[in-house]
C-alpha positions in Angstrom: -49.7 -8.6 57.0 -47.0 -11.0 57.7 -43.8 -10.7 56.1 -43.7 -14.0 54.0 -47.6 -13.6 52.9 -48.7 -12.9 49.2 -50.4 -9.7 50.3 -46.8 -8.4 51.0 -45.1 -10.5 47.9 -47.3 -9.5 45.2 -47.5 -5.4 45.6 -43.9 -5.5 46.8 -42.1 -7.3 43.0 -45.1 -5.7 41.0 -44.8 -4.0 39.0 -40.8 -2.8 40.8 -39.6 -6.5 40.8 -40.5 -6.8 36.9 -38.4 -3.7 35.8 -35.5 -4.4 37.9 -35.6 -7.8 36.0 -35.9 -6.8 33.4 -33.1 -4.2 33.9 -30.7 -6.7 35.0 -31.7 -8.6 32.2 -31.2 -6.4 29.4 -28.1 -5.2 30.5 -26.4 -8.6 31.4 -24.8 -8.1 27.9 -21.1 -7.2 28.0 -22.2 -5.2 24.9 -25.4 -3.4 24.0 -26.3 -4.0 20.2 -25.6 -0.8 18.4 -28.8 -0.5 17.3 -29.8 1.0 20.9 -27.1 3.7 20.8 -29.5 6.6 19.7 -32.3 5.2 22.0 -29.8 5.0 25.3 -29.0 8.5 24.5 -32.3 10.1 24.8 -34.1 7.5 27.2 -32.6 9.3 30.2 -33.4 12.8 30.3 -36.8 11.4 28.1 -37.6 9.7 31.8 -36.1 12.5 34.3 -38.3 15.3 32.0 -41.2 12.9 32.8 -40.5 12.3 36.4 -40.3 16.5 36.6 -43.6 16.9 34.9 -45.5 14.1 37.2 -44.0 14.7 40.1 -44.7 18.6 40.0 -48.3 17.4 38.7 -49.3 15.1 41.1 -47.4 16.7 43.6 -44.9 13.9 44.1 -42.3 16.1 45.9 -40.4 12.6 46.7 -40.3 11.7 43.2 -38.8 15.0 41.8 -35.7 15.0 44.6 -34.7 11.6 43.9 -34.9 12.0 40.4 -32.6 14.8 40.2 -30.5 13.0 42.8 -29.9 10.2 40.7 -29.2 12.0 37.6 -26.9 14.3 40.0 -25.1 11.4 41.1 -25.0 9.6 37.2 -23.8 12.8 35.5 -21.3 13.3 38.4 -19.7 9.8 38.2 -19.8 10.0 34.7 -17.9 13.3 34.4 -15.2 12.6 37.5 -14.7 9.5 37.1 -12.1 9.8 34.6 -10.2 12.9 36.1 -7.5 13.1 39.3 -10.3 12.6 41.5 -12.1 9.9 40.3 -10.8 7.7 42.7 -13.1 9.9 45.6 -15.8 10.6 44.2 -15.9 6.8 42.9 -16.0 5.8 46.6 -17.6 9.2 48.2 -21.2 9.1 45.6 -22.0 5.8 46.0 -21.6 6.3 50.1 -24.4 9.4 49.8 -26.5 8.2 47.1 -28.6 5.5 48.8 -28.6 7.7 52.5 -29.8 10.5 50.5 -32.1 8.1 48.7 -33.5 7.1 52.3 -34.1 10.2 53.1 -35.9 11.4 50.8 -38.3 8.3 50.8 -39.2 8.8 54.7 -40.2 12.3 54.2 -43.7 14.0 53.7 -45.2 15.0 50.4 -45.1 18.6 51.2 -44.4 19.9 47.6 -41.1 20.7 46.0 -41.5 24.6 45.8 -41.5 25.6 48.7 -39.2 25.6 52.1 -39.1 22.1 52.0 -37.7 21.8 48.6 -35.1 24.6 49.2 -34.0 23.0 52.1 -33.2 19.6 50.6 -31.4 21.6 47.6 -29.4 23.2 50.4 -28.6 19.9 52.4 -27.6 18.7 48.7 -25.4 21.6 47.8 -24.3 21.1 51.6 -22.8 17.6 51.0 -21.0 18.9 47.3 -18.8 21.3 49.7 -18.2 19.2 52.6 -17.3 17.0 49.6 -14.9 19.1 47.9 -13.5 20.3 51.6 -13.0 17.2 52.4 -10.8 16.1 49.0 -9.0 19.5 49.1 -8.4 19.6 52.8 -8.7 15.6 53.8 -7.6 13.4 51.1 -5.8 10.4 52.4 -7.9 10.5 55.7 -11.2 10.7 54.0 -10.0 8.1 51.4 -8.9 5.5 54.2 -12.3 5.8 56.1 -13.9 5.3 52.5 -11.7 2.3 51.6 -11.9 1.0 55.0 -12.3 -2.9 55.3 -14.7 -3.1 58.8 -14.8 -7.0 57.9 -12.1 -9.4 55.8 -13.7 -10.4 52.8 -11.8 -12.1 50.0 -14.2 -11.1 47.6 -13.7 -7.1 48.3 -11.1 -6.9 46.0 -13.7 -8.2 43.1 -16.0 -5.1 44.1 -15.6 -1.4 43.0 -17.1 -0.1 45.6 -15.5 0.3 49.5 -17.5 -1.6 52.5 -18.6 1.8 53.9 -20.9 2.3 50.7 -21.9 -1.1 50.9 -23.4 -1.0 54.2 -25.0 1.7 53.0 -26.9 0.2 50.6 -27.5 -2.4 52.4 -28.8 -0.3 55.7 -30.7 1.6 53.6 -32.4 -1.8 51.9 -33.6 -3.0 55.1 -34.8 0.3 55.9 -36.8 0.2 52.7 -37.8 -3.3 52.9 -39.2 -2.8 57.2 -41.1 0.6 56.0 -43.3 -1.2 52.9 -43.9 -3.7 55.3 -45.3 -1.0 57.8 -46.8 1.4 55.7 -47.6 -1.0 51.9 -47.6 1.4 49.0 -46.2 1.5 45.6 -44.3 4.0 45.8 -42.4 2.6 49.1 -41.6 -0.3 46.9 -40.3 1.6 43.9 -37.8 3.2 46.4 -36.6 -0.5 47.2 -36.2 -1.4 43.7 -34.8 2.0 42.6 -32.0 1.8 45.1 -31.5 -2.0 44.2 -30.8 -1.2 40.8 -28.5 1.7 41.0 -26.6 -1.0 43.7 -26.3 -3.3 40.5 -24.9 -0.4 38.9 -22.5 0.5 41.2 -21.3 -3.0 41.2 -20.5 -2.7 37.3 -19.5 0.3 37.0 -16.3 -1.0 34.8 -19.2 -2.3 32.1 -22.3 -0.5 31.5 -22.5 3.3 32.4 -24.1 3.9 35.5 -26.6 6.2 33.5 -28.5 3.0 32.6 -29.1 2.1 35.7 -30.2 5.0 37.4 -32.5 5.6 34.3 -34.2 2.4 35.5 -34.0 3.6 38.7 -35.9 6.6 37.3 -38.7 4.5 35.0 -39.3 1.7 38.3 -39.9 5.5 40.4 -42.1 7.1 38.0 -44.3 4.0 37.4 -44.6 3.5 41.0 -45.5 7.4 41.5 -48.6 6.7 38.8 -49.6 3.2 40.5 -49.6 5.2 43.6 -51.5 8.2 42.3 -54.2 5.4 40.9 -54.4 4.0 43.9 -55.5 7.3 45.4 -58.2 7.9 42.8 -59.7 4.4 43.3 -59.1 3.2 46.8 -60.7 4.7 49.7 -58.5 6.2 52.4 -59.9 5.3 55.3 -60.9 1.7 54.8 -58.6 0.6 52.5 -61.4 -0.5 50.6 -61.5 0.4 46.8 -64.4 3.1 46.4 -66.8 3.6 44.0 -65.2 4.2 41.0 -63.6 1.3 40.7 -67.3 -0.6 41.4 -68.6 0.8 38.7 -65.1 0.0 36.8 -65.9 -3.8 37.7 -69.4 -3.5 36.6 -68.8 -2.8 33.1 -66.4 -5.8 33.2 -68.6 -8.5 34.0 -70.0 -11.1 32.2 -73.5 -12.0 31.8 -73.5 -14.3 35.4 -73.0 -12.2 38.6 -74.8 -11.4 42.2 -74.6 -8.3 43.7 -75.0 -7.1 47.4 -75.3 -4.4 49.1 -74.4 -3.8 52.6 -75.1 -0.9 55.5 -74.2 -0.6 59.2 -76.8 -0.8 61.0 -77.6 2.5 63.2 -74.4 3.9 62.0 -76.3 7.5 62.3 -76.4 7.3 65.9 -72.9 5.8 67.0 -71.9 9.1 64.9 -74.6 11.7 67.3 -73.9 9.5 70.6 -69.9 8.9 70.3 -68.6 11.5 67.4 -67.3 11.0 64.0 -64.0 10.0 65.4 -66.1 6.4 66.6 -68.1 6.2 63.4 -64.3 6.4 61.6 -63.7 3.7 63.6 -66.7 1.6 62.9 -66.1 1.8 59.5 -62.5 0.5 59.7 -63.7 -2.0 61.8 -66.1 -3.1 59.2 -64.5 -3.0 56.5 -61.8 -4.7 57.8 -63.8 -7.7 58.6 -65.5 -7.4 55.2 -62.2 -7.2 53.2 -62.0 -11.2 54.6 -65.4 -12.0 52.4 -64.7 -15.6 51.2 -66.3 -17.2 47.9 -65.0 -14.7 45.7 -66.8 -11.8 46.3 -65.2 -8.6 45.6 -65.8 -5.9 48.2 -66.2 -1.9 47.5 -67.0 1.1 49.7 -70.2 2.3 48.2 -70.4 5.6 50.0 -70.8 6.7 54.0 -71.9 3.4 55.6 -72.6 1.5 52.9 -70.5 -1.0 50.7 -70.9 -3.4 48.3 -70.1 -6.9 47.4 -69.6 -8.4 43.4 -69.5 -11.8 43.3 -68.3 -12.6 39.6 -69.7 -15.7 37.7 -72.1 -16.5 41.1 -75.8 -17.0 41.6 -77.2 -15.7 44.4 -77.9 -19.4 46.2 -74.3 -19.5 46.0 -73.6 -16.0 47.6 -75.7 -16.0 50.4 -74.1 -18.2 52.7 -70.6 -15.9 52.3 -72.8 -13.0 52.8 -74.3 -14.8 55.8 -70.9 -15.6 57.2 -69.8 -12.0 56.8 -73.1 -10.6 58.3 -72.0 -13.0 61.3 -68.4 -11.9 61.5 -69.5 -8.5 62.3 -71.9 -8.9 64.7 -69.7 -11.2 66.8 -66.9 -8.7 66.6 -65.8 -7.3 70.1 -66.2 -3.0 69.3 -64.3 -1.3 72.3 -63.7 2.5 71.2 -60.5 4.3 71.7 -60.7 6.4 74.5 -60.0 10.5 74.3 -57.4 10.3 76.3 -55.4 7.1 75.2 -51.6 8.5 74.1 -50.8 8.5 70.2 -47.5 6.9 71.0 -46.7 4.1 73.9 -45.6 5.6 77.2 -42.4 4.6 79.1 -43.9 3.4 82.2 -47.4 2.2 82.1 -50.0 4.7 82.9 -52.4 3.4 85.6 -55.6 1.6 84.7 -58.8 3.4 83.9 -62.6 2.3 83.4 -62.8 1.3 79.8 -64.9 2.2 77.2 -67.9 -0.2 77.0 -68.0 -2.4 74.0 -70.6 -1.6 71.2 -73.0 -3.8 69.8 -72.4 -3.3 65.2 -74.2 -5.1 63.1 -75.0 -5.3 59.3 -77.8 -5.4 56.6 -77.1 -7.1 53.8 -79.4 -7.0 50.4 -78.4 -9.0 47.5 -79.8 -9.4 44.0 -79.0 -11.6 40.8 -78.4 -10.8 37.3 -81.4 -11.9 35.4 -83.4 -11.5 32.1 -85.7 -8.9 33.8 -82.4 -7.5 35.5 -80.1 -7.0 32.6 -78.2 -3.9 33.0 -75.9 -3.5 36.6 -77.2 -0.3 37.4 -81.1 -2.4 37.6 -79.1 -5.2 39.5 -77.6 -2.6 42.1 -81.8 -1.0 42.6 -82.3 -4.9 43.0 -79.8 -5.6 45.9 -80.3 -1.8 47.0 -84.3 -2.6 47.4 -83.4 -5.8 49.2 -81.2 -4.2 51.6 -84.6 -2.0 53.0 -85.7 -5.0 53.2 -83.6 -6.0 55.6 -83.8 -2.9 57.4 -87.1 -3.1 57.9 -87.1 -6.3 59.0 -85.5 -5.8 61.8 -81.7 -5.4 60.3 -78.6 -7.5 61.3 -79.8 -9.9 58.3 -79.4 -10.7 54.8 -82.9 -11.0 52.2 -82.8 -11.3 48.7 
């Protein structure tokens, strides 16, 4: 996935982009009618009660810290902000808030109650007294380091904030932006958005309270802790692919014009018995990484063990074969070299002297497809259809596709 590709694009602005839009958007007003008064009051802890409840449901340990983080760090500003030291905590909050936000996103889903939890409510409680040490003991140092101007800029004196907290954010927005790009997921794109709009907060922090934003903050969070749990529940782990219970999802979707195949790897038994499950995980990434790339668009699903399956949406089945046929091709001319035992999880150093490699392995498919017809009118007769056609193939000597 390239960084300037759609595949990138489209998971990383939806749905995060749209709400911080729609954020900014709504609170581009100098004023907020005062019909929304009575809502503004109850939308935040409304939001933070549901990230609490979802995260400790879903066990979205990740969501529940930076929750309480950003309503921490709202109610804090909020309450300081007007006393004798507003003037710190103004320029030391908005310095943690998106480090602690980072951190919190590059850590494990290990649950909340437990050691792990405690430990982040300790580093948390850790930085409130080096905080208040710091004010009581090192004012006017602490205060010069947080003012500090690393670079002239004739616009600093326009922005709230000191450059030490800026680069924070903006550290800690690359950081954000480099890990969805590595590791794609919703909820590593709600982090990005989340600490982009508490950034636009923090940059108006004489308008709007910052409350508002890190409630949005909160609401892009929670909806990208729900697309992420979805994704769990209908996208299989190890391919990628979506599983079954999104197939049947599509089924019940389709019109009355639609081909259906099904696909198996061929032998797939015996690469597991001869090589170990560790290969036969491998032969199915493989696989389904080639069959993610099916063209005339068909819509590919993991069916179960070995076997997948293909929807091809308003598309007879003279029209499908020859994209099942390229497919079928793709695969079978695919170089297979296992990874060996021994090969390190993580680059060495020096280079580690060469070593007879693994032999490549022959994988091929079969590939039965069926049409939706008068005699084949429900999807579950049209899946027998393409499943019967797949032994078919099999037993025609496999590595083909029959309807």
């Amino acid at each position: 996935m390239t960084l300037f590709s759609g595949k990138f694009f489209y998971p990383f602005l939806i749905p995060g982009g749209l709400i911080f839009g729609a954020a900014l958007f709504a609170l581009a007003r100098p004023e907020l009618p005062d019909a929304w008064t009575p809502l503004l009051r109850y939308i935040p802890p409304s939001l933070l009660a549901a990230s609490l409840l979802i995260g400790w449901r879903f066990n979205r340990s990740r969501l529940i810290f930076a929750c309480l983080l950003l309503m921490t760090a709202s109610q804090g500003l909020l309450f300081f902000g007007t006393t004798a030291v507003g003037p710190f905590v103004t320029e030391l909050v908005p310095l943690l808030v998106p480090l602690n936000i980072l951190l919190i996103s590059l850590s494990a889903e290990k649950g909340a109650f437990n050691y792990r939890g405690g430990m982040w409510l300790a580093l948390l409680l850790g930085q409130l007294v080096a905080g208040s040490w710091l004010y009581a003991q090192r004012y006017e140092q602490s205060l010069a380091f947080l003012q500090h101007q690393f670079v002239p800029w004739p616009l600093q004196q326009q922005i709230p904030i000191g450059q030490p907290a800026l680069l924070a954010f903006c550290l800690t927005l690359l950081t954000l932006t480099i890990r969805f790009w590595l590791r794609p997921g919703a909820l590593e794109a709600a982090f990005f958005w989340a600490v982009a709009i508490v950034l636009a907060g923090v940059l108006d922090m004489d308008g709007h309270p910052l409350t508002l934003y890190c409630a949005s903050a909160n609401l892009i969070l929670l909806i990208g802790a729900i697309e992420t749990s979805h994704s769990m529940a209908y996208r299989d782990e190890l391919t990628g692919l979506p599983e079954r219970r999104a197939l049947n999802e599509t089924m019940a979707k389709l019109g009355r014009r639609y081909t259906v195949a099904m696909l198996d790897i061929d032998h797939f038994k015996k690469f597991n018995d001869t090589h170990g499950h560790d290969v036969g995980d491998q032969v199915l990434k493989m696989v389904a990484s080639k069959l993610a790339k099916i063209s005339g668009g068909g819509k590919m699903f993991r069916y179960g063990g070995e076997e997948f399956s293909v929807i091809f949406p308003r598309t007879s089945i003279d029209d499908a074969l020859p994209h099942l046929e390229e497919i079928r091709k793709a695969v079978a001319s695919a170089r297979f070299i296992p990874r060996g035992k021994d090969r390190p999880k993580a680059k060495p150093n020096k280079p580690l002297p060469p070593k007879k490699r693994n032999p490549a392995l022959n994988v091929t498919i079969s590939i039965g497809a069926a049409e939706r017809r008068a005699r084949l009118s429900t999807a579950e007769q049209v899946i027998k259809a393409a499943d019967e056609a797949l032994y078919r193939a099999k037993n025609a000597g496999r590595n083909r596709v029959c309807a």
